[in-house]
Coordinates of C-alpha atoms in Angstrom, one line a residue:
M114 CA 76.3 142.1 274.9
F115 CA 74.1 139.2 274.6
T116 CA 72.3 140.8 271.8
F117 CA 74.8 142.1 270.2
F118 CA 76.4 139.4 269.5
L119 CA 73.3 137.3 268.9
L120 CA 72.6 140.3 266.0
V121 CA 76.2 140.0 264.5
G122 CA 75.9 136.0 264.6
R123 CA 72.5 136.0 262.8
F124 CA 73.7 139.2 260.3
L125 CA 76.6 137.2 259.0
E126 CA 74.7 134.3 258.6
M127 CA 71.7 136.1 256.3
R128 CA 74.7 137.6 254.2
A129 CA 76.3 134.3 253.4
R130 CA 72.8 132.5 252.8
R131 CA 72.0 135.4 250.5
K132 CA 75.0 134.7 248.6
A133 CA 74.3 131.4 248.4
A134 CA 70.6 131.9 247.0
A135 CA 71.8 134.9 244.7
A136 CA 72.7 133.5 241.5
S137 CA 69.2 132.2 240.0
G138 CA 67.4 135.2 241.1
N139 CA 70.4 137.1 239.1
L140 CA 69.0 135.9 236.2
L141 CA 65.8 138.1 235.9
K142 CA 68.5 141.1 236.3
L143 CA 69.6 140.2 232.7
I144 CA 66.5 140.8 231.0
P145 CA 66.4 144.8 230.4
A146 CA 63.7 147.2 231.6
I147 CA 63.6 149.2 228.5
A148 CA 62.9 147.8 224.8
T149 CA 64.0 149.9 221.3
T150 CA 61.0 149.7 218.6
L151 CA 61.5 149.9 215.0
D152 CA 60.8 153.8 214.9
G153 CA 63.8 153.9 217.8
D154 CA 61.9 154.8 220.7
Q155 CA 62.1 153.4 224.3
I156 CA 59.2 151.5 225.8
P157 CA 59.2 149.5 228.9
V158 CA 59.7 145.8 228.4
K159 CA 56.6 144.9 230.5
T160 CA 54.3 146.5 227.9
L161 CA 55.6 144.5 225.0
N162 CA 53.0 142.1 223.7
I163 CA 53.4 138.4 221.5
G164 CA 53.6 140.2 218.0
D165 CA 55.5 143.0 218.9
R166 CA 58.3 144.1 216.6
I167 CA 61.3 145.9 218.1
R168 CA 65.4 146.5 216.9
V169 CA 68.0 145.2 219.4
L170 CA 71.2 147.0 219.1
P171 CA 75.0 145.4 219.3
G172 CA 76.1 144.4 223.0
E173 CA 72.4 144.8 224.0
H174 CA 70.7 142.4 226.5
I175 CA 67.9 140.9 224.3
P176 CA 64.5 142.2 226.1
A177 CA 62.2 139.1 225.1
D178 CA 62.1 136.3 224.0
G179 CA 61.6 136.2 220.5
K180 CA 62.7 135.4 216.5
V181 CA 64.9 136.6 214.4
I182 CA 63.5 138.7 211.4
S183 CA 66.6 140.6 209.8
G184 CA 69.6 139.9 209.7
R185 CA 72.6 137.3 210.7
I186 CA 73.9 137.3 214.4
H187 CA 76.1 136.2 216.6
I188 CA 74.4 135.3 220.4
D189 CA 76.2 134.7 223.6
E190 CA 74.0 131.9 225.6
S191 CA 76.1 131.3 228.1
M192 CA 73.9 132.5 231.2
L193 CA 71.5 129.9 229.7
T194 CA 74.1 127.0 228.4
G195 CA 77.0 127.7 230.2
E196 CA 79.2 127.5 226.6
S197 CA 81.2 130.5 225.8
V198 CA 81.4 130.1 222.1
H199 CA 78.5 132.5 220.6
V200 CA 75.7 131.3 218.6
V201 CA 74.6 132.0 214.8
K202 CA 71.5 133.0 214.5
K203 CA 69.5 133.5 211.3
I204 CA 66.3 134.6 210.4
G205 CA 63.3 132.5 211.8
D206 CA 65.7 131.2 214.4
A207 CA 64.6 131.7 218.2
V208 CA 66.6 134.1 220.7
Y209 CA 66.0 134.4 224.4
A210 CA 65.6 137.4 226.8
G211 CA 68.5 138.1 228.8
T212 CA 71.2 136.7 226.0
L213 CA 73.5 139.1 224.7
N214 CA 73.5 140.1 221.2
G215 CA 76.5 140.5 219.6
D216 CA 78.1 143.2 217.1
E217 CA 75.0 143.7 214.8
S218 CA 71.8 145.1 214.9
F219 CA 68.8 143.2 214.4
E220 CA 65.3 143.1 214.1
L221 CA 62.8 140.8 216.8
E222 CA 59.3 139.6 216.3
V223 CA 58.6 138.9 220.3
T224 CA 57.0 135.2 221.1
N225 CA 56.7 135.3 224.5
S226 CA 55.9 137.8 227.3
K227 CA 58.8 138.4 230.6
A228 CA 56.3 136.0 232.7
D229 CA 56.6 133.0 229.7
S230 CA 60.3 133.8 229.3
M231 CA 63.0 131.1 228.8
I232 CA 64.7 132.4 232.0
S233 CA 61.5 133.2 233.8
N234 CA 61.0 129.5 233.5
I235 CA 64.1 128.4 234.5
V236 CA 64.1 130.8 237.8
R237 CA 60.6 129.6 238.7
L238 CA 61.6 125.5 238.1
Q239 CA 65.0 126.0 240.0
D240 CA 62.4 127.1 243.1
E241 CA 60.7 124.2 243.0
A242 CA 63.4 122.1 242.6
Q243 CA 65.0 123.8 246.0
H244 CA 61.2 123.0 247.7
S245 CA 61.2 119.4 246.7
K246 CA 63.5 117.7 249.4
P247 CA 66.0 115.0 248.8
K248 CA 66.0 112.2 251.4
I249 CA 68.9 113.4 253.2
A250 CA 67.1 117.2 254.0
E251 CA 64.4 115.4 255.0
I252 CA 66.1 113.2 257.3
A253 CA 67.9 116.1 258.8
D254 CA 64.7 118.0 259.4
V255 CA 63.2 115.3 261.1
V256 CA 66.6 114.8 263.6
A257 CA 66.3 118.2 263.9
R258 CA 62.4 118.2 265.0
Y259 CA 63.5 115.7 267.5
F260 CA 66.5 117.7 268.8
V261 CA 64.6 120.6 269.6
G262 CA 62.2 118.4 271.8
V263 CA 65.3 116.6 273.9
I264 CA 67.2 119.9 274.2
L265 CA 64.0 121.5 275.8
I266 CA 63.7 118.6 277.8
I267 CA 67.2 118.5 278.9
S268 CA 67.0 122.6 279.6
A269 CA 64.0 122.0 281.7
G270 CA 66.4 119.4 283.6
T271 CA 69.2 121.6 283.9
W272 CA 66.8 124.6 285.3
F273 CA 65.9 121.9 288.1
Y274 CA 68.9 120.8 289.1
W275 CA 70.9 123.9 289.4
H276 CA 67.5 125.6 291.2
Q277 CA 68.1 123.1 293.9
T278 CA 71.7 123.7 294.1
K279 CA 72.6 127.3 292.6
P280 CA 69.2 128.9 292.6
D281 CA 71.0 132.3 291.1
D282 CA 72.8 130.3 288.5
A283 CA 69.8 128.6 287.6
F284 CA 68.5 130.6 285.0
W285 CA 71.5 132.2 282.7
I286 CA 73.1 128.1 282.8
M287 CA 69.7 127.3 281.6
L288 CA 69.9 129.8 278.8
S289 CA 73.3 129.2 277.7
V290 CA 72.0 125.4 277.0
L291 CA 69.1 126.4 274.7
V292 CA 71.2 128.8 272.6
A293 CA 74.4 126.9 272.6
T294 CA 72.5 123.8 271.4
C295 CA 70.3 125.5 268.8
P296 CA 69.8 123.7 266.0
C297 CA 70.4 126.4 263.1
A298 CA 73.8 124.5 261.6
L299 CA 72.0 121.6 261.4
S300 CA 69.1 123.2 260.2
L301 CA 71.1 125.0 257.5
A302 CA 73.4 121.8 256.7
T303 CA 71.6 120.4 254.0
P304 CA 69.4 123.7 252.2
T305 CA 72.0 125.7 251.8
A306 CA 74.7 123.4 250.2
L307 CA 72.0 122.4 247.6
T308 CA 70.7 125.9 247.3
C309 CA 74.4 126.3 246.2
A310 CA 74.8 123.2 244.2
T311 CA 71.7 124.1 242.1
S312 CA 72.9 127.7 241.5
R313 CA 76.2 125.9 239.9
M314 CA 74.5 123.5 238.2
G315 CA 72.8 126.6 236.5
N316 CA 76.2 127.8 235.4
F317 CA 76.8 124.8 233.8
G318 CA 73.5 125.1 231.6
I319 CA 71.7 122.4 233.5
L320 CA 68.2 123.0 235.0
L321 CA 66.8 120.6 237.7
R322 CA 63.4 119.9 238.2
K323 CA 63.4 117.4 240.8
G324 CA 65.2 117.3 244.6
H325 CA 66.6 113.9 244.4
V326 CA 68.8 114.6 241.2
F327 CA 72.2 115.0 244.0
E328 CA 71.3 111.8 245.3
T329 CA 70.9 110.0 242.2
L330 CA 73.4 111.6 240.2
C331 CA 76.0 110.0 242.5
K332 CA 74.5 106.4 242.7
I333 CA 74.0 105.7 239.0
N334 CA 75.9 102.4 237.9
H335 CA 74.0 102.1 234.6
L336 CA 73.7 105.1 232.0
V337 CA 71.4 104.7 229.3
V338 CA 71.3 106.7 226.0
D339 CA 69.5 107.5 222.9
K340 CA 71.1 107.9 219.5
T341 CA 69.8 110.9 217.6
G342 CA 69.8 114.5 219.1
T343 CA 71.7 113.4 221.7
L344 CA 74.8 111.0 220.9
T345 CA 74.4 112.5 217.5
K346 CA 73.3 116.1 216.6
G347 CA 70.1 115.6 215.1
D348 CA 70.6 117.3 212.0
I349 CA 70.4 115.1 208.6
E350 CA 72.6 116.3 206.3
I351 CA 73.2 114.9 202.7
S352 CA 76.1 113.5 202.5
E353 CA 76.5 112.4 199.0
T354 CA 74.6 112.2 195.9
K355 CA 74.6 109.6 192.7
T356 CA 73.2 110.2 190.0
F357 CA 71.7 107.9 187.2
A358 CA 70.5 109.6 184.1
N359 CA 71.2 113.0 181.9
L360 CA 70.2 115.1 185.1
N361 CA 73.3 116.8 186.9
E362 CA 73.8 116.7 191.0
S363 CA 72.2 120.0 190.8
E364 CA 68.9 119.8 189.2
V365 CA 68.1 116.5 191.0
L366 CA 68.9 118.0 194.2
S367 CA 66.2 120.5 193.5
I368 CA 63.6 118.1 192.3
A369 CA 64.1 116.3 195.4
A370 CA 63.8 120.0 197.6
A371 CA 60.7 120.6 195.8
L372 CA 59.2 117.4 196.5
E373 CA 60.2 117.2 200.2
V374 CA 59.3 120.9 201.3
H375 CA 55.8 118.8 201.5
A376 CA 57.0 117.1 204.2
N377 CA 57.9 118.0 207.8
H378 CA 60.5 114.9 208.9
P379 CA 64.4 115.4 209.7
I380 CA 65.5 113.9 206.4
A381 CA 63.0 116.2 204.3
R382 CA 64.7 119.3 206.3
A383 CA 68.2 118.5 205.1
F384 CA 67.0 119.2 201.5
S385 CA 65.7 122.8 202.6
G386 CA 69.0 123.8 201.4
F387 CA 68.5 122.9 197.8
S388 CA 65.6 124.6 196.5
R389 CA 65.1 126.7 193.6
E390 CA 62.6 129.3 192.6
E391 CA 62.3 127.9 189.0
V392 CA 61.8 124.2 190.1
T393 CA 58.2 123.3 191.3
V394 CA 56.4 120.3 191.6
S395 CA 52.5 120.1 191.8
D396 CA 49.6 117.4 192.9
V397 CA 52.0 116.5 195.6
Q398 CA 50.7 113.1 197.6
N399 CA 52.3 112.2 200.6
V400 CA 52.3 108.3 201.1
I401 CA 53.0 108.0 204.8
G402 CA 55.6 105.6 205.3
S403 CA 56.7 105.2 201.3
G404 CA 58.1 108.9 200.5
I405 CA 56.1 111.6 198.3
Q406 CA 55.2 112.3 194.5
G407 CA 54.3 114.9 192.4
N408 CA 54.5 116.1 188.7
W409 CA 57.2 118.3 187.5
N410 CA 57.3 119.5 184.1
S411 CA 54.5 116.9 183.2
K412 CA 56.7 114.1 184.5
T413 CA 55.7 111.9 187.4
V414 CA 58.4 112.2 190.3
K415 CA 58.9 110.2 193.2
I416 CA 61.4 110.2 196.6
G417 CA 61.4 108.2 199.2
S418 CA 62.2 104.2 199.8
A419 CA 63.4 102.0 197.3
I420 CA 60.5 100.0 197.0
F421 CA 58.6 102.9 196.5
V422 CA 60.5 105.1 194.1
V423 CA 61.9 101.9 192.1
G424 CA 59.8 99.0 193.1
E425 CA 62.6 97.1 194.6
S426 CA 63.5 96.2 197.8
R427 CA 67.7 97.1 198.8
A428 CA 70.0 96.6 201.3
E429 CA 71.4 100.3 201.2
S430 CA 71.0 102.4 204.7
N431 CA 70.9 105.9 205.4
A432 CA 69.6 106.4 201.9
V433 CA 66.4 107.9 199.8
Y434 CA 66.1 107.5 196.2
L435 CA 64.5 109.5 193.3
S436 CA 62.9 109.1 190.0
V437 CA 61.2 110.4 187.2
D438 CA 58.4 109.0 185.1
A439 CA 59.7 105.4 186.9
L440 CA 63.1 106.1 185.8
H441 CA 65.7 105.7 188.8
V442 CA 67.5 109.2 188.4
A443 CA 69.2 109.5 191.5
T444 CA 70.1 108.3 195.5
F445 CA 71.0 110.5 198.1
Y446 CA 72.7 109.5 201.2
Y447 CA 72.4 111.3 204.3
R448 CA 74.2 110.8 207.8
D449 CA 73.6 112.8 211.1
P450 CA 77.0 113.4 212.5
I451 CA 78.1 112.5 215.6
R452 CA 78.8 115.2 218.7
K453 CA 82.6 115.4 219.1
E454 CA 82.2 115.1 222.4
S455 CA 80.0 112.0 222.8
K456 CA 83.3 109.3 222.6
A457 CA 84.9 111.3 225.7
F458 CA 81.5 111.9 227.4
I459 CA 81.2 107.5 227.1
Q460 CA 84.8 106.7 227.9
R461 CA 84.7 108.9 231.3
F462 CA 81.4 107.4 232.3
A463 CA 83.4 104.1 231.7
D464 CA 86.3 104.9 233.4
A465 CA 84.2 105.6 236.3
G466 CA 83.2 102.3 236.4
I467 CA 79.3 103.1 234.7
K468 CA 78.1 100.6 232.2
T469 CA 76.3 102.5 228.9
T470 CA 73.4 100.9 226.8
L471 CA 72.4 102.1 223.6
L472 CA 68.2 102.4 223.4
T473 CA 67.3 103.7 219.9
G474 CA 64.3 103.4 217.6
D475 CA 66.7 103.3 214.7
S476 CA 68.0 100.5 212.6
L477 CA 70.7 98.1 214.3
Q478 CA 73.2 98.9 211.6
N479 CA 72.7 102.5 212.4
A480 CA 73.0 102.3 215.8
Q481 CA 76.0 99.4 215.8
S482 CA 77.8 102.1 213.9
V483 CA 77.4 104.7 216.1
A484 CA 78.4 102.6 219.1
N485 CA 81.8 101.2 217.2
E486 CA 82.5 104.9 216.7
I487 CA 82.4 105.9 220.1
G488 CA 82.8 103.0 222.1
I489 CA 79.2 101.4 223.5
D490 CA 79.0 97.8 223.7
N491 CA 75.5 97.2 224.6
V492 CA 73.5 97.6 222.0
I493 CA 69.2 97.8 221.5
A494 CA 67.9 98.9 218.6
S495 CA 64.5 99.3 216.8
A496 CA 63.1 99.8 219.8
K497 CA 59.5 101.8 220.1
P498 CA 58.9 103.7 223.1
E499 CA 57.0 100.9 224.7
D500 CA 60.0 98.7 224.1
K501 CA 62.6 100.7 225.7
L502 CA 60.1 101.4 228.9
A503 CA 60.2 97.5 229.1
Y504 CA 63.9 96.9 229.1
L505 CA 64.2 99.9 231.7
K506 CA 61.7 98.0 234.0
G507 CA 63.4 94.4 232.9
L508 CA 67.0 95.5 234.3
D509 CA 68.6 94.1 237.4
K510 CA 67.2 95.9 241.0
N511 CA 70.9 97.3 241.6
D512 CA 70.9 99.3 238.2
I513 CA 70.7 102.6 239.0
T514 CA 69.7 104.2 235.9
M515 CA 70.4 107.4 234.1
M516 CA 68.6 107.9 230.8
V517 CA 69.7 110.5 228.5
G518 CA 67.1 111.9 225.7
D519 CA 65.4 114.3 223.7
G520 CA 62.8 114.7 226.4
I521 CA 59.5 114.4 224.3
N522 CA 59.8 111.3 222.1
D523 CA 61.6 109.8 225.0
A524 CA 59.3 111.1 227.5
P525 CA 57.5 107.6 228.7
T526 CA 61.3 106.1 228.5
L527 CA 62.5 109.0 230.7
A528 CA 60.1 108.6 233.5
G529 CA 60.7 104.8 233.7
S530 CA 64.4 105.6 234.6
H531 CA 65.6 106.5 238.4
L532 CA 67.3 109.7 236.4
S533 CA 66.4 111.1 233.7
V534 CA 68.0 114.0 231.5
A535 CA 66.5 115.9 228.4
M536 CA 68.6 117.2 226.0
G537 CA 68.0 120.8 224.8
G538 CA 64.8 122.2 226.7
G539 CA 64.7 125.4 224.1
T540 CA 60.9 126.8 224.5
D541 CA 59.7 123.6 225.9
V542 CA 61.7 123.4 228.7
A543 CA 58.8 124.1 230.7
K544 CA 57.1 120.9 229.8
A545 CA 59.6 118.8 229.6
S546 CA 58.8 115.4 232.4
A547 CA 62.6 114.7 232.9
D548 CA 64.2 115.4 235.9
M549 CA 67.1 117.5 234.5
T550 CA 66.9 119.6 231.5
L551 CA 70.4 120.4 229.9
L552 CA 70.1 123.1 227.8
G553 CA 72.8 123.4 225.8
D554 CA 74.1 120.5 223.4
N555 CA 77.4 119.9 225.5
L556 CA 77.0 115.9 227.1
E557 CA 80.3 116.8 229.0
K558 CA 78.0 119.5 231.2
L559 CA 76.9 115.6 232.7
L560 CA 80.0 114.7 233.5
E561 CA 80.7 118.6 235.6
A562 CA 77.5 117.9 237.1
R563 CA 77.7 114.4 238.6
T564 CA 81.3 115.4 239.9
L565 CA 79.0 118.7 241.4
A566 CA 76.9 115.7 242.9
I567 CA 79.9 113.9 244.5
R568 CA 81.0 117.2 246.0
T569 CA 77.8 118.1 247.0
R570 CA 77.1 114.8 248.9
K571 CA 80.6 115.8 250.5
I572 CA 79.8 118.9 251.7
I573 CA 76.6 118.0 253.4
R574 CA 78.2 115.4 255.1
E575 CA 80.9 117.2 256.7
N576 CA 77.8 120.0 257.7
L577 CA 75.9 117.5 259.4
A578 CA 79.5 116.2 261.2
W579 CA 80.1 119.4 262.2
S580 CA 76.9 120.7 263.6
L581 CA 75.9 117.2 265.1
G582 CA 79.4 117.1 266.5
Y583 CA 79.3 120.6 267.9
N584 CA 76.3 119.9 269.6
L585 CA 77.4 117.1 271.4
L586 CA 80.7 118.7 272.6
I587 CA 78.7 121.7 273.7
L588 CA 75.9 120.7 275.4
P589 CA 77.2 118.9 278.7
L590 CA 79.6 121.7 278.8
A591 CA 76.5 124.2 279.0
V592 CA 75.0 121.7 281.1
A593 CA 77.7 122.1 283.8
G594 CA 77.5 125.8 284.2
L595 CA 81.0 126.1 282.2
V596 CA 79.5 128.4 279.1
A597 CA 78.4 132.1 279.6
P598 CA 75.7 132.7 277.5
Y599 CA 77.3 135.3 275.1
V600 CA 80.4 132.5 274.7
A601 CA 76.7 130.3 274.0
V602 CA 75.5 132.8 271.2
V603 CA 79.1 132.9 269.8
G604 CA 79.2 129.3 269.5
M605 CA 75.9 128.9 267.9
S606 CA 76.5 131.4 265.5
A607 CA 79.9 130.3 264.6
S608 CA 78.8 126.8 263.8
S609 CA 76.1 128.3 261.7
I610 CA 78.3 130.3 259.7
I611 CA 80.9 127.3 259.4
V612 CA 78.1 125.3 257.7
V613 CA 76.9 128.2 255.3
S614 CA 80.3 128.9 254.4
N615 CA 81.4 125.6 253.8
S616 CA 78.6 125.1 251.4
L617 CA 79.4 128.3 249.4
R618 CA 82.5 126.4 248.6
L619 CA 80.1 124.6 246.1
L620 CA 79.9 128.0 244.2
K621 CA 83.8 128.1 243.4
E622 CA 85.5 126.7 240.3
K623 CA 87.4 123.1 241.0

């Protein structure tokens, strides 16, 4: 009977633990085993090489990371980002293995092997995060280690006492003490909760890289955010065009696009949709920090800052200028749209008593405009990366900061905060230096993450209280010979199952 109860308890415990750890492993199962070539043949996905071209049929999971080379499609990326809305992909856009194709077939050029795919990187990094223990887990391990030593001493003393009093009962009473007070539940209290919480974070589209994330998320009292690509979409668009000569709007936009195609910055990309094959420029020169010039129809054309294009300084913000033979012909106004959830995101942190600072390298005028619209009072503008890092280091020692940025340009600043979040990991997810990576663009997922972190802390405390309380209660009863060995097995297994089941609550929606 002793062995039966022991095995049943272990079976139920392992079943619960596997359920807690299953979610991240299930991601890899989304990658199909078979891919379809352009000729219609089916081949194993593991044989695909970078540069191979395959066809993805409607309703299929994409077999490999790659870029779209034909078609305009809708992709379900909810398994990565947690967003249920399908994403539109066009030629040249990246798609990821395991995501679900919509109603149209398309051709794909493979860019990563299965081992280097987005999903493989996510699973690997989640495993690394789970092996990086937070302080509370380290403390629990230390307590469990000393607890074992104390129990062994008590067990030996129990046997010695009962051997002197009732020699026939000494062995089973000692055995009951050892079994009943096994620190299994204490050892499971923290790791099972963290495993479940990490799995839920994955459902939110958040990738964890450091073990301290859950602890720090509960403590933050100062949110520091970048502007471009964080509070705003980071996709510059032309909002208005003013013409000042005999060229119409379409013509000046096409000339600007012909010049800007030779540049690689966000404003230049805003003109990409206005290019026309018949409008070309030659002898292009990129004047760093000022603009671009070239020849169009034997005329000198320039686009860039006011001082470069028209020879005078102007106070207009978010504007670039175009001239033809030194004649100012157009002014283009651009904007970086604010994310629709940014205002609610900032407001909910404010409601939780967390102060917010907008820390950006953009001009004060642009930064203040965004801050006013979404409700941020403290603005630090025109800050270089070293200025941002200096600002964080200069904060009060009681400030626990969470920095949200793009993960690449803000790398030094992210490293200087207590908790760092990189927006939109994409293919650089394995290279990001942040503690957390938000795989999608929905800032509200960070609010859900903080709520989950607070729940996780509560669950861990409940687990520790239960496991310690149980052991302190059962120990004197076992020493007194009031607990039979099979009852001790039931108690030990039940305590472990209760702890694991309590942790599994984190996998449920709330």
